[in-house]
Amino acid sequence: MPSTMDTSIQIEGVTKRFGSFAAVDNVSASIARGEVFSLLGPSGCGKTTLLRMIAGFEQPDEGRILLDGEDITDLPPNRRKVNTIFQNYALFPHMTVRDNIGYGLKVAGRAGAEIRSEVDRMLDLIQMGDHAGKKPSQISGGQKQRVAIARALINKPRVLLLDEPLAALDLKLRQRMLIELDNIHDEVGITFLYVTHDQGEAMSLSDTIAVMNKGKIEQTGRPEQIYEAPRSSFVAAFIGDTNFFEGKVTAVLDDEYSRMTIEDLGEVLVFNDKRIQVGSPVHLSLRPEKFRISRESPPENGRTNRLEGVVEDIVYLGSHTRYWVNVKDYRIAVTQQHGRFLLDEKPVAWNDRVFVWWHADDGFMLEQYREDDEELLTSPGE
Amino acid sequence: MKRSRIPLYTTLVCLLFFYLPIIILIVNSFNKSRFGSVWGGFSLRWYQKLMENRDVWFALKNTAIIAVSATIVSMVLGTLAAFALHRYRSRLQNAHYTLVYTPLVVPDILMGMSLLLLFVQVKVQLSLFTIFLAHVTFCISYVAMVVLARLQDFDFSVVEAARDLGASTRQVVTGVLLPLLAPGILAGGLLAFTLSIDDFVITFFVAGPGSTTLPIQIYSMIKHGSPPVINALSTILLAVTFVMVWLSQRLTEEKTTS
Amino acid sequence: MADRTSERKQEWLISAPSMVWLTVLFLAPTLLVFAISFRPSTPFGGVGEGWTLQTIRELANPNYPAIIWRTVWLSLATTVICLGLAVPCAYFMARARARWKPVLLMLVIIPFWTNFLIRIFAWKVLLHPEGLVKKLLLAVGLVEPRDILMYNENAVLLVLVYSYLSFAILPIYAAAEKFDFSLLEAAMDLGATRLRAFLQVFLPGISRGLITAALVVFIPALGSYVIPDLMGGPSGEMIGNKIAQRVFVDRNLPHASALAAVLTLAVVVPMVAVIFLQRQKKPARAKEAGG
């Protein structure tokens, strides 16, 4: 967690166009000192362009970028106190691991003995002391990654920029490196700006996540805010998976709850996530794991909603199972963890008539809805 | 980060350097005036003079005979060499590779000189035939290198697929390998053809009386002839070159689209 | 085992045609050059019987050191200038938009394919006393009306650069195309200036292309004959001219052979070294890509 909450990087109304296409469109953000800040979004959303502008590889067409309060918009990359971890690591192939790590100090004109001892310290940190004399082509992907980190950190940057640093690694290694990155962050305590398209990485590493789409930041917040309280259909659908329902408010019961009607499905109880009136249109996002599924009717409870349908598809995924339940032509995605109880009762099978139910608090009202975003939802295999 | 403009300017200067002399030459081939620095109006008279020059036609015929025959023979030998070099890793192939690669970098004058000595020693009369032998010798290496480069990019799983479907070695070669490698082999052949048409130095050493080729004819025209006629001849050759480059680019493009 | 011997037989079968041809018409004649250097010449332009060191001794002729020196320095200067121009060009071409790359490549390839004699002739016309360059330089006041632009070392150097520049650009471009330009960003990110990144990261990254380019410019330049013949005059002669003179003018084949032998040694020794280095690097690279 960040110790002091002052600003490390301030992005003010930054726009970058390539031809007539705005890769980054009037983006503002503020990154606190010492935090891990993630830019999360699909490829082409502008997150890498934004990172490259902070690194100094691209020049914004409009707006300013401030580092610790100082305007760095026009500084060339070699004069910015930020360092970058590149997606493909960009290790110099003709230099040894040692020379790669020491490059920044050498360029800065530091003495040979000092460089040697600093590099040794870094080699210790990344546990690569035995590989100091090797060339990048002789070490593994995970090791390259660590060398890239050491090469950046040795310069004591104020901010470390990480551009999809784990994308080139396989799953297991990715998970291990994620923990290592977390440990390194705890150790050095500097600001990390982490660019990724992988929500899992962003969730597990970040203090703050900014979700980007089409050159704009859609929502900024803590990981749990982004997941549990998505502002838009894009955020809801891009992070994790969800079901969308569209309806109209029929009654506002009190400060907390209202009733809304969804076409064909009837009336359901909803939590007031925003200010609503009778008659307002509402878009509800319901994550698959918020549902329960069973063949028997659920116990009655004033706060739950219940639907009845037929199981259309079942996909066993190890830690959980995903069901697609057809309720009056709505295909509802439901996931269920495997608990012990499954051993006792007869499991839900294909074509079974089932009940799905959820607590009114678990649905979330979106502020912004675009139909296109439904494309992002997981569809059942044909 | 602003990009340096030095590369752009250098490239522009180089392109100007490449093309200015050529463009002036082309313009002058249509210049009525005999003197290059004065524009005397548009004229095709130098082309007409060229057409009337029987030596040029004779040299062109010799050049065509040699280029066609040397191209065919070197395509066969060069393609075989490339297959061997790609397929096997052995001492023999190391020697083979050196033997194929070295002629690419040996200066022309050395090759011409050594072939002349060989022909003198074994008492072969210098003629079109000796030129043909010399041209095949330097073309083999170029064809082999072009085809070898193609083989290195080649996806050999199609050969395995053909084998899996029951094709014999012979059927694999004629039905799968050759058709797929045809653009590469043709590109090598085209290069050989151009090199053969263009070669002056080696040909000059091994040419006998009556075996004048086009470059030898051009050389003697540069030394003794009338510049505007050479301009006209050069312009025609440039047009041919342009078509050749375009063709060979088409052949290499097929690789990326398929 | 039977399989292996038939495999071996097949290897010989498809290697033989090119190997035999090149042994008889390339390797043997090259060795012959060395042998004939030790033969006496006959007054009738032939090669005599017996062995002699006479020809080799004649190479000590005081004319030769000057010509050899001129050959080497002109070739070196050509190589340096060509590489100096080719590196920025190749860099520009490699970074150009995908749409422009084939166009630029084509523009470089066309001179490469254009007849050598025509390109020399074009310069002969330009540098002619009545030519455009002379008139331009006169107008600017850089030359006197009596100055002659042709038939000297500078004219030879100019046309050598003109002839071999595309030879230098193509291999360097091929290397630059494969270069990972994010390495330059990485270097600048770590504090290097643009120039420093270029020198310490880009040039080492395209070293193979640079070596090839240097080789394909320097070696043919050493053996130049037509360019000094047409552009140089007596004050621009190179070894190639001497070899040709011995063959066509004096008809002294052993003497020509001795000169050719010297040139061959100068060319072949460094070249074979480079070939072996490159050939040995290849399997290692393939392994790396596979693993």
XYZ file of C-alpha atoms in Angstrom, chain B residues 1-4 6-8 10-15 17-22 24-25 28 35-38 73 77-78 80-81 83-85 87-90 92-103 105-111 113-121 132-134 136-138 140-141 148 152 169 187 190-191 194 197-201 204-205 214-216 218-219 222-223 226-228 230-231 233-235 237-238 241-242 244-246 248-249 253, chain C residues 7-8 10-30 32-33 36 39 47 84-86 88-93 95 102 104-126 130-132 135 158 161-162 165-166 169 185 188 194 212 215-216 219-220 222-226 229-230 239-241 243-244 247-248 251 253 256-257 259-261 263-264 267-268 271-272 275-276 278-279 282-283:
226
model
C 10.560 11.565 -29.285
C 11.360 13.342 -32.495
C 13.093 11.279 -35.111
C 16.370 12.399 -36.624
C 19.568 12.647 -41.191
C 18.427 9.246 -42.529
C 15.724 10.874 -44.636
C 20.790 10.797 -46.801
C 18.253 8.604 -48.559
C 17.082 11.485 -50.734
C 20.655 12.402 -51.637
C 21.454 8.774 -52.493
C 18.362 8.418 -54.671
C 22.787 10.394 -56.893
C 21.452 7.098 -58.292
C 18.953 8.519 -60.715
C 20.217 11.898 -61.894
C 22.841 10.474 -64.270
C 20.390 7.884 -65.567
C 19.981 12.783 -68.003
C 21.071 9.884 -70.143
C 19.637 12.955 -74.014
C 25.871 17.661 -77.425
C 24.321 16.582 -74.168
C 24.286 19.992 -72.564
C 22.188 21.645 -75.270
C 22.027 -24.849 -67.439
C 22.852 -26.945 -61.536
C 22.130 -24.167 -59.059
C 20.427 -29.074 -57.375
C 23.224 -27.418 -55.417
C 18.822 -28.768 -52.474
C 22.028 -30.510 -51.464
C 23.159 -27.584 -49.314
C 19.207 -31.016 -47.057
C 22.593 -32.236 -45.807
C 24.978 -31.086 -43.115
C 28.335 -32.737 -43.712
C 31.112 -32.520 -48.163
C 28.495 -29.778 -47.958
C 30.877 -27.440 -46.168
C 33.255 -27.825 -49.084
C 30.342 -27.536 -51.494
C 29.126 -24.355 -49.820
C 32.570 -22.763 -50.016
C 32.822 -23.761 -53.669
C 29.409 -22.229 -54.429
C 29.830 -19.130 -52.303
C 33.354 -18.084 -53.279
C 32.615 -17.170 -56.936
C 32.767 -12.510 -54.067
C 35.788 -13.166 -56.268
C 36.389 -10.099 -58.424
C 35.343 -10.576 -62.042
C 38.795 -9.885 -63.345
C 40.213 -12.838 -61.421
C 37.595 -15.183 -62.732
C 41.841 -14.188 -65.997
C 41.836 -17.705 -64.544
C 39.350 -19.026 -67.104
C 41.442 -17.537 -69.889
C 44.487 -19.374 -68.554
C 42.526 -22.613 -68.371
C 41.317 -22.296 -71.952
C 44.794 -21.421 -73.176
C 46.356 -24.338 -71.303
C 28.853 -19.936 -72.241
C 31.080 -22.041 -69.946
C 32.227 -18.932 -68.086
C 27.309 -20.825 -66.294
C 30.195 -20.871 -63.802
C 29.291 -17.563 -62.205
C 25.353 -21.294 -60.667
C 26.257 -19.568 -57.433
C 18.655 -21.723 -50.898
C 15.133 -21.815 -45.734
C 9.838 -39.346 -53.509
C 13.764 -15.590 -59.623
C 15.997 -14.211 -63.907
C 19.004 -13.039 -61.914
C 20.402 -10.471 -66.174
C 23.362 -10.143 -70.350
C 25.296 -7.593 -68.311
C 28.636 -9.265 -67.889
C 31.527 -7.473 -69.498
C 34.779 -8.232 -67.670
C 36.063 -9.752 -72.375
C 38.748 -12.213 -71.220
C 26.364 -6.615 -76.325
C 28.434 -5.353 -73.350
C 31.625 -5.753 -75.360
C 28.905 -1.097 -75.718
C 32.429 -0.933 -74.311
C 32.070 4.038 -75.280
C 35.735 4.057 -76.307
C 29.064 8.217 -80.852
C 27.609 9.050 -77.401
C 24.008 9.754 -78.484
C 24.898 4.764 -76.722
C 22.298 6.895 -74.936
C 20.916 1.821 -76.521
C 21.217 2.481 -72.777
C 17.649 3.719 -72.594
C 18.431 -1.579 -71.850
C 17.151 0.425 -68.883
C 15.994 -3.810 -66.721
C 12.952 -2.110 -65.293
C 13.057 -7.489 -65.191
C 13.122 -5.940 -61.717
C 9.365 -5.646 -61.747
C 11.401 -10.515 -60.109
C 9.599 -8.445 -57.466
C 5.817 -11.140 -53.704
C 21.236 -41.463 -48.293
C 24.954 -40.814 -48.717
C 21.871 -39.525 -52.943
C 23.813 -36.683 -51.373
C 26.723 -37.270 -53.740
C 24.353 -37.592 -56.655
C 22.753 -34.198 -56.241
C 25.939 -32.461 -55.107
C 28.095 -33.794 -57.919
C 26.921 -31.697 -60.909
C 27.613 -28.313 -59.352
C 30.711 -29.532 -57.518
C 32.292 -30.998 -60.640
C 31.455 -27.953 -62.724
C 32.843 -25.505 -60.191
C 35.919 -27.626 -59.501
C 36.832 -27.805 -63.187
C 35.883 -24.241 -64.137
C 36.478 -22.319 -60.931
C 38.804 -24.088 -58.484
C 41.196 -25.560 -61.076
C 41.658 -22.307 -63.018
C 42.267 -20.417 -59.777
C 46.316 -22.618 -62.372
C 46.841 -18.890 -61.842
C 51.527 -20.217 -64.082
C 56.297 -20.396 -65.440
C 53.441 -20.014 -71.464
C 28.587 5.726 -44.447
C 25.806 6.455 -46.936
C 24.212 3.009 -46.791
C 21.389 5.937 -42.801
C 19.600 4.850 -46.005
C 19.018 1.342 -44.685
C 17.857 2.753 -41.362
C 15.386 5.003 -43.120
C 14.124 2.198 -45.354
C 11.709 2.326 -40.459
C 8.726 -2.052 -51.458
C 12.173 2.263 -51.717
C 13.588 -1.221 -52.140
C 12.710 -1.172 -55.823
C 14.402 2.226 -56.225
C 17.594 0.780 -54.761
C 17.398 -2.483 -56.693
C 16.978 -0.872 -60.126
C 20.485 0.658 -60.191
C 21.756 -2.660 -58.843
C 20.359 -4.427 -61.892
C 21.249 -1.727 -64.392
C 24.100 -2.493 -66.723
C 27.413 -1.592 -65.208
C 28.801 -0.041 -68.390
C 25.746 2.154 -68.840
C 26.127 3.546 -65.348
C 29.780 4.356 -65.973
C 28.911 5.883 -69.305
C 26.292 8.114 -67.687
C 29.004 9.622 -65.497
C 31.375 9.934 -68.397
C 28.767 12.098 -70.075
C 28.188 14.161 -66.937
C 31.100 19.863 -72.135
C 29.006 18.016 -69.546
C 26.489 19.251 -67.040
C 29.060 23.641 -66.445
C 33.140 8.785 -57.504
C 30.959 4.655 -54.999
C 28.195 5.070 -57.562
C 26.457 1.856 -53.235
C 23.426 -0.330 -53.917
C 22.572 -0.763 -49.027
C 14.004 3.034 -27.240
C 17.278 5.988 -24.650
C 20.193 9.248 -29.724
C 28.622 -8.463 -45.707
C 32.909 -7.506 -48.203
C 30.737 -7.046 -51.288
C 36.453 -7.098 -52.798
C 35.032 -6.137 -56.204
C 39.976 -4.244 -55.321
C 39.488 -6.043 -58.615
C 38.090 -3.050 -60.508
C 39.186 -2.819 -64.052
C 36.549 -1.136 -66.210
C 40.033 2.039 -67.441
C 37.232 4.363 -68.547
C 45.866 -3.498 -60.305
C 43.068 -4.663 -62.563
C 44.350 -2.411 -65.344
C 46.492 -7.404 -65.261
C 44.535 -6.508 -68.375
C 47.090 -9.977 -71.007
C 45.910 -7.825 -73.903
C 50.583 -10.788 -73.890
C 50.411 -14.414 -69.230
C 49.444 -11.340 -65.445
C 49.052 -14.537 -63.415
C 49.549 -10.133 -60.373
C 46.259 -12.038 -60.287
C 47.695 -14.411 -57.698
C 45.085 -10.131 -55.802
C 43.511 -13.549 -55.238
C 40.747 -11.386 -51.529
C 40.302 -15.048 -50.706
C 36.686 -14.052 -47.310
C 37.037 -17.736 -46.485
C 32.330 -17.718 -44.705
C 33.433 -20.229 -42.113
C 28.940 -17.452 -40.792
C 28.455 -21.101 -41.686
C 23.910 -20.881 -38.509
C 23.179 -24.222 -36.787
